[in-house]
Coordinates of C-alpha atoms in Angstrom, one line a residue:
X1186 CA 98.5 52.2 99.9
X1187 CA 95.9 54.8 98.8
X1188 CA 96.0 56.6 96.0
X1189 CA 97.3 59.8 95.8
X1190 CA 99.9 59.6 98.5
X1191 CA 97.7 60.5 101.4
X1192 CA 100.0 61.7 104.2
X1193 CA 99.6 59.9 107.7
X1194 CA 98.3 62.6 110.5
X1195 CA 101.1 63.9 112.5
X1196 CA 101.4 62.8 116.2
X1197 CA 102.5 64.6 119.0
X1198 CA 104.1 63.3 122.3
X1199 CA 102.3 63.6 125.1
X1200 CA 103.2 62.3 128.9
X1201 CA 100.0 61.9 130.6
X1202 CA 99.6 61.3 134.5
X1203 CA 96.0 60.9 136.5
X1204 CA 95.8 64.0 138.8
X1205 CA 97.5 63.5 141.9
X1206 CA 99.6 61.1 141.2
X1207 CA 103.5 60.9 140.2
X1208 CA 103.3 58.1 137.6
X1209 CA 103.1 58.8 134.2
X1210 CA 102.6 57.5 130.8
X1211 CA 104.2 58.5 127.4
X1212 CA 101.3 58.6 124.6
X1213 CA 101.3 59.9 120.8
X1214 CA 98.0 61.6 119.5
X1215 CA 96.9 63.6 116.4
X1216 CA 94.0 65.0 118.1
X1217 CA 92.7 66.7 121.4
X1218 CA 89.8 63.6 121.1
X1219 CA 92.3 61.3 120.1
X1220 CA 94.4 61.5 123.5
X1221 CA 91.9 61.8 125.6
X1222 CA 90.1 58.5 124.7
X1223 CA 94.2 56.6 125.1
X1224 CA 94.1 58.6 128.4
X1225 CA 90.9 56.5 129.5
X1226 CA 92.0 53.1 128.0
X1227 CA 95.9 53.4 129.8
X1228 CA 94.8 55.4 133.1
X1229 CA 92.1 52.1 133.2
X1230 CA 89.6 55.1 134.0
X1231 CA 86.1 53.6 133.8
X1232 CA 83.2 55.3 131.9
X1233 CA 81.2 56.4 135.1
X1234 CA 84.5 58.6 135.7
X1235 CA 84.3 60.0 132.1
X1236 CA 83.6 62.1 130.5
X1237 CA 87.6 63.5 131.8
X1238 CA 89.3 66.9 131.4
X1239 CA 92.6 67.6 130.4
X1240 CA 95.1 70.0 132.4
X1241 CA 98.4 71.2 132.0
X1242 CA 100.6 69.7 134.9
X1243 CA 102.2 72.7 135.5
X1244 CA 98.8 75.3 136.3
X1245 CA 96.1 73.6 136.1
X1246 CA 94.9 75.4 132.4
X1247 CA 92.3 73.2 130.9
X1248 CA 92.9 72.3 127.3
X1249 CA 89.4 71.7 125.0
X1250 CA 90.3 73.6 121.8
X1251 CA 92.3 71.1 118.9
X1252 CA 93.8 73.8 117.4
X1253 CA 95.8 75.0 120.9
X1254 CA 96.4 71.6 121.7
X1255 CA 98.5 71.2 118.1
X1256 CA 99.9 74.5 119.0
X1257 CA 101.7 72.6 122.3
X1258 CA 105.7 71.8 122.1
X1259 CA 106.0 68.1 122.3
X1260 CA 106.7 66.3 125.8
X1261 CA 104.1 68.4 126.7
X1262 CA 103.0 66.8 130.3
X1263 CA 98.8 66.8 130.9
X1264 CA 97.1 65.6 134.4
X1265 CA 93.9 63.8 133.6
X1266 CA 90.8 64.4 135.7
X1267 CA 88.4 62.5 135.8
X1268 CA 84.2 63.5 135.9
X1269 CA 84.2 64.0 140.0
X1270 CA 88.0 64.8 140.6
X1271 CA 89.3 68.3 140.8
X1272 CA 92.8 69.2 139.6
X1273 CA 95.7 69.9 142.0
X1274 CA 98.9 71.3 142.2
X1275 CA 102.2 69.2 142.6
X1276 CA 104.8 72.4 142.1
X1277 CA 106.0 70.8 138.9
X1278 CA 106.3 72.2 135.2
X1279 CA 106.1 71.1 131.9
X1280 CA 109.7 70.3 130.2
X1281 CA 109.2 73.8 128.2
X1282 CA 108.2 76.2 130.8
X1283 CA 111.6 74.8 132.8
X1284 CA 113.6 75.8 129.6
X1285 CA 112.0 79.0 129.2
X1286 CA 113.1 80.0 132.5
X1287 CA 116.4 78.6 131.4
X1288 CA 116.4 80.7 128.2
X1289 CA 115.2 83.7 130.4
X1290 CA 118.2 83.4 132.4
X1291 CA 120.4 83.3 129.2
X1292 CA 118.6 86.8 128.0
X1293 CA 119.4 88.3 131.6
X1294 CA 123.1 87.0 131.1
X1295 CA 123.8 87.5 127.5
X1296 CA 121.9 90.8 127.0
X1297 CA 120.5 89.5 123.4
X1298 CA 117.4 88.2 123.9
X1299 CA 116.6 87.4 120.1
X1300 CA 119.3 84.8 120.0
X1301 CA 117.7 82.8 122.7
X1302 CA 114.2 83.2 120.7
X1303 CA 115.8 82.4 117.1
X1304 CA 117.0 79.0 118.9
X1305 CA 113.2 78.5 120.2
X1306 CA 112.1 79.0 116.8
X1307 CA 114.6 76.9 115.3
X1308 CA 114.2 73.4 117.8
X1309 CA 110.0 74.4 117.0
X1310 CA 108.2 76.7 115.2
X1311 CA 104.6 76.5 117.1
X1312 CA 106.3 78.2 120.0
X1313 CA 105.7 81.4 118.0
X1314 CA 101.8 81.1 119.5
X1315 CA 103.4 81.1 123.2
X1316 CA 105.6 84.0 122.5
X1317 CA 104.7 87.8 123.8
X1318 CA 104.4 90.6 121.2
X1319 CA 107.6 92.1 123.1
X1320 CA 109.4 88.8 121.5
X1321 CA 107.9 89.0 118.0
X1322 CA 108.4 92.3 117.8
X1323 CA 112.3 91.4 119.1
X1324 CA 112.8 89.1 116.0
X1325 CA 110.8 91.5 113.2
X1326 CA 113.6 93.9 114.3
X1327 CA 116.5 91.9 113.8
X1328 CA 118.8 92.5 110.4
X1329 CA 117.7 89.2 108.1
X1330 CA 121.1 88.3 107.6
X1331 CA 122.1 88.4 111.3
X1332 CA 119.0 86.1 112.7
X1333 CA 119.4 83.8 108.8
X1334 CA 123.1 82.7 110.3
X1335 CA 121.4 82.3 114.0
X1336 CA 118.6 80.1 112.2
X1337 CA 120.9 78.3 109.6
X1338 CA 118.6 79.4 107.0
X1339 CA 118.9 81.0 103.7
X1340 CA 118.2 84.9 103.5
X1341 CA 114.9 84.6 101.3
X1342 CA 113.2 82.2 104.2
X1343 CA 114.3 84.5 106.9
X1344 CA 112.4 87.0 105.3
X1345 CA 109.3 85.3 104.8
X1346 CA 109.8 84.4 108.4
X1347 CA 109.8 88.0 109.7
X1348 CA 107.1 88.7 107.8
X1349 CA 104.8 86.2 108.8
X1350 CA 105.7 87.1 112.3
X1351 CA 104.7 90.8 111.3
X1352 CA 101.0 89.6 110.3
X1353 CA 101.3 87.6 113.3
X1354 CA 102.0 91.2 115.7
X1355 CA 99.4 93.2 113.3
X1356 CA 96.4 90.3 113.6
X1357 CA 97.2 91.0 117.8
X1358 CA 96.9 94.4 117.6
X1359 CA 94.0 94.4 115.4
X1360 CA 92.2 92.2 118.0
X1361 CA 93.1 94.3 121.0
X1362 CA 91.6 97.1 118.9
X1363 CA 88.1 94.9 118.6
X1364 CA 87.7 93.8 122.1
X1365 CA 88.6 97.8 122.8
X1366 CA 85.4 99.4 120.7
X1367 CA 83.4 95.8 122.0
X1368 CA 84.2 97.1 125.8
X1369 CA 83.4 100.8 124.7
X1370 CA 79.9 99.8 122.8
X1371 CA 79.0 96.9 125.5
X1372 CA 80.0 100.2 128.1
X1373 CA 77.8 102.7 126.4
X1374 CA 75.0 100.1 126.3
X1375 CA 75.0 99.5 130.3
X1376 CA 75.1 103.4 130.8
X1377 CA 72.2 104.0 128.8
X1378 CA 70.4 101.4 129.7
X1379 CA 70.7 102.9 133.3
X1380 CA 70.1 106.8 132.2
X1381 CA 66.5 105.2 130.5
X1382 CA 64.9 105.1 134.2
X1383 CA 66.3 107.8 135.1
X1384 CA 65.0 109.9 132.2
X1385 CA 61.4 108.4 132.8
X1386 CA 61.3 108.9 136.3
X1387 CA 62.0 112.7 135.3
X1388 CA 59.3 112.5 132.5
X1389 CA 56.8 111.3 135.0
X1390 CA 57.6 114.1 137.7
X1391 CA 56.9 117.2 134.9
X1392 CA 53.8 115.7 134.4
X1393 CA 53.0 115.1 137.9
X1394 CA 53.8 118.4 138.4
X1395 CA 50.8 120.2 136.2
X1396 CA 50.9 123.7 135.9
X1397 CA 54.5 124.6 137.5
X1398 CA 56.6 127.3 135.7
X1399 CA 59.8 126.4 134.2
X1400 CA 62.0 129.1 134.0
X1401 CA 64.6 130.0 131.2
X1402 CA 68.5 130.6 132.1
X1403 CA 69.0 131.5 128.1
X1404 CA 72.8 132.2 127.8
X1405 CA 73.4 133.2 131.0
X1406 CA 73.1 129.7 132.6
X1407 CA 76.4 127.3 132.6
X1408 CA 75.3 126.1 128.8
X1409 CA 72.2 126.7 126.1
X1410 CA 71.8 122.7 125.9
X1411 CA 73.5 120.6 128.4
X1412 CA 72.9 117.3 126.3
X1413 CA 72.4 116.1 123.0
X1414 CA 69.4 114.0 121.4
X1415 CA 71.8 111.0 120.4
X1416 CA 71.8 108.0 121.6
X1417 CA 75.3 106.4 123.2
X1418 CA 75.5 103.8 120.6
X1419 CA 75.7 107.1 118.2
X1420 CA 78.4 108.9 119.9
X1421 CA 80.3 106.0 120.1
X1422 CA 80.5 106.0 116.5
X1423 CA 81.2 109.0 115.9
X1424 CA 84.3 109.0 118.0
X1425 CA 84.9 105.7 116.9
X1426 CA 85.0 105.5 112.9
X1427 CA 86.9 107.4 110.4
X1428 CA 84.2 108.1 108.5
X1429 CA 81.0 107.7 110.7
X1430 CA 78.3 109.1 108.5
X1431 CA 78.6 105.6 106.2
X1432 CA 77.6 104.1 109.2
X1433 CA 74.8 105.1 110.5
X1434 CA 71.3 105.0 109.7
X1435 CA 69.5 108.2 107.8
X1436 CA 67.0 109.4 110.9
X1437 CA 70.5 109.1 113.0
X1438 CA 72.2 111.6 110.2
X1439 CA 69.0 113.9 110.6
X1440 CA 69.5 113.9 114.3
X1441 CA 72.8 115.1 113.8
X1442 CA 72.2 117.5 111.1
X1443 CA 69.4 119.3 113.7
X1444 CA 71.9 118.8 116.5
X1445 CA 73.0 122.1 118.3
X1446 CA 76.4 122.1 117.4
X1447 CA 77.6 123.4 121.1
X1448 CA 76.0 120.3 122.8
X1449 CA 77.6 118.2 119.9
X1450 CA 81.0 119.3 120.4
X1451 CA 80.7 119.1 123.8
X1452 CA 79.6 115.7 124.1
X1453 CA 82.4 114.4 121.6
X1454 CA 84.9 116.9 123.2
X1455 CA 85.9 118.1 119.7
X1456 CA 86.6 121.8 118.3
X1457 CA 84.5 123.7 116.5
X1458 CA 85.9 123.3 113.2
X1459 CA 85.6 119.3 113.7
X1460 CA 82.6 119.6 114.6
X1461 CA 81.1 121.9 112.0
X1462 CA 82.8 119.3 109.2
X1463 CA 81.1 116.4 110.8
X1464 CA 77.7 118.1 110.6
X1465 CA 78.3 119.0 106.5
X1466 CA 79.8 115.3 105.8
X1467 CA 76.6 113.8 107.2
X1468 CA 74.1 116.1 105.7
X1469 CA 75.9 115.1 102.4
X1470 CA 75.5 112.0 103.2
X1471 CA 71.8 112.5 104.0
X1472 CA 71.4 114.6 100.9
X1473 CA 72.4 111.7 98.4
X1474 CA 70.7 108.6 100.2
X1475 CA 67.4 110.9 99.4
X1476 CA 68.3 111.2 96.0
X1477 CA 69.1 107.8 95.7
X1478 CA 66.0 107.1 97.1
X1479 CA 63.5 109.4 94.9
X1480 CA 65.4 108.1 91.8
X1481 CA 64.7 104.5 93.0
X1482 CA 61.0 105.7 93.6
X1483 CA 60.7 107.0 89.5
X1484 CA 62.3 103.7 88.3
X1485 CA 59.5 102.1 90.1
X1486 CA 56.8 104.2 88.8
X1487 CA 58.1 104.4 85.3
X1488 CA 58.6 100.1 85.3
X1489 CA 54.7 100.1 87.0
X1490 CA 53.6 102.2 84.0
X1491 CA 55.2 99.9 81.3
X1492 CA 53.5 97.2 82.4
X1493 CA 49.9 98.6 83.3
X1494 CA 49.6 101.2 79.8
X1495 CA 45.8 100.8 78.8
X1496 CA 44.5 100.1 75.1
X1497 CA 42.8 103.2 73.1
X1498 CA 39.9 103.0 73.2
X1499 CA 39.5 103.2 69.5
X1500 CA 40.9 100.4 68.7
X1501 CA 38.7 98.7 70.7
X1502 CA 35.7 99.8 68.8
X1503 CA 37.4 98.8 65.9
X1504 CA 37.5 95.0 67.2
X1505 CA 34.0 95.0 67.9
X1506 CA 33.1 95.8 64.5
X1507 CA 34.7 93.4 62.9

């Protein structure tokens, strides 16, 4: 026995079937790996069919990440496809989609829907992963004493419980946030990307044109400065962050500073007022990175000068005499 009491790696039941077919074999694994390399040596499935994917009977999703795979209820049934096979359908589902209709039924029935999810939770807790944030949300709004009797659990657990799934509904949310600002930034990206032919093509027609005149609307045309100086990425942040001076670069504050604050508030759809304060937080901003900057500069110079102070030139004399 090793020392230490080394605990044995938990298995999970599996029921495992080559694609296509109806028979199928009951396996335990602690790994994604793990079952895939039984699957081979039961299914007899040679190693010019390898290397073989593994499905979900019931639609076809393709399992390659451990961590999901641990995440599955147990019984869980996987069709095994081999290198040159492709996965189909036989209108059958996994043991615990079939009770999730079941339970669904119950919810339509009963009318309390966290009941049915307390029991999910209690038979096994990974099915919090499968459950929508309509369902968390469902249990985090229960009373703790009500959903500790559904659970058979004492009122101090329950409440861990409902705050873990809590963490569980804020970590989702914060995620949809991400991907939201990735789609805006990846989105302002492809647009200017397309306005920077554009703009060239329109750079190389003025001077094309030579001498033309160009004549000027002043305030009576539809605006003084139809667009601003700043680049997408910029005005992404700025709409983006809380505090968006922190996180931009010093020539993108200067921009900003010089900006006409018309075309800025236009272009951010903003008041006046808003506007107006953005400008002042990043020229404060601006203001202090300089001084940072120069007092950096006369640490430098003051540290150079220690080390490079020359000898009087006395003294020198006064070695050579001796």
């Amino acid at each position: 026995m090793a020392e230490g009491g080394s605990r044995l790696p938990l298995l999970k039941q599996c029921l495992i079937r080559r694609t296509g077919q109806q028979e199928q074999l009951g396996v335990a694994a602690s790994s994604l790996q793990e079952l895939k390399r039984k699957a081979c040596h039961l299914l007899a499935i040679d190693l010019a069919s390898q290397p073989v994917t593994l499905v979900l009977a019931e639609d076809g999703t393709i399992i390659e990440d451990n961590d999901y795979f641990l995440c599955l209820p147990q019984n869980t049934k996987f069709e095994v496809v081999a290198k040159n096979e492709k996965w189909t359908s036989t209108g059958e589902g996994t043991t615990w989609l079939e009770e999730e209709i079941t339970n669904k039924t119950e919810v339509d029935t009963s009318g309390e829907k966290w009941k049915v999810l307390a029991r999910q939770l209690k038979n096994d807790l990974s099915t919090i992963v499968l459950m929508s944030e309509e369902d968390l949300q469902e249990l985090v709004d229960v009373p703790c004493s009500d959903l500790a009797g559904e659970l058979a659990e004492n009122p101090l657990q329950t409440q861990r419980l409902q705050a873990s799934l809590q963490e569980t509904l804020d970590r989702r949310e914060e995620e949809r946030r991400s991907r939201q600002l990735l789609k805006l930034y990846l989105q302002a990206i492809k647009k200017e990307d397309q306005a920077t032919p554009t703009a060239q093509a329109s750079e190389a027609e003025k001077k094309s044109g030579g001498g033309t005149d160009t004549v000027d609307l002043g305030s009576s045309g539809p605006s003084s400065v139809e667009r601003t100086r700043l680049s997408a990425c910029v005005v992404a942040v700025l709409k983006e962050k809380p505090a968006p001076e922190l996180s931009l670069a010093s020539q993108d504050l200067e921009l900003i500073c010089k900006e006409d604050s018309e075309a800025l508030s236009r272009t951010l759809r903003w008041d006046k007022h808003k506007t107006e304060s953005l400008k002042e937080a990043c020229g404060q901003e601006l203001s202090r990175r300089l001084q940072q900057f120069h007092s950096l500069n006369s640490l430098r110079n003051i540290s150079k000068g220690k080390k490079k102070l020359p000898e009087p030139e006395g003294r020198l004399r006064s070695k050579r005499r001796k």
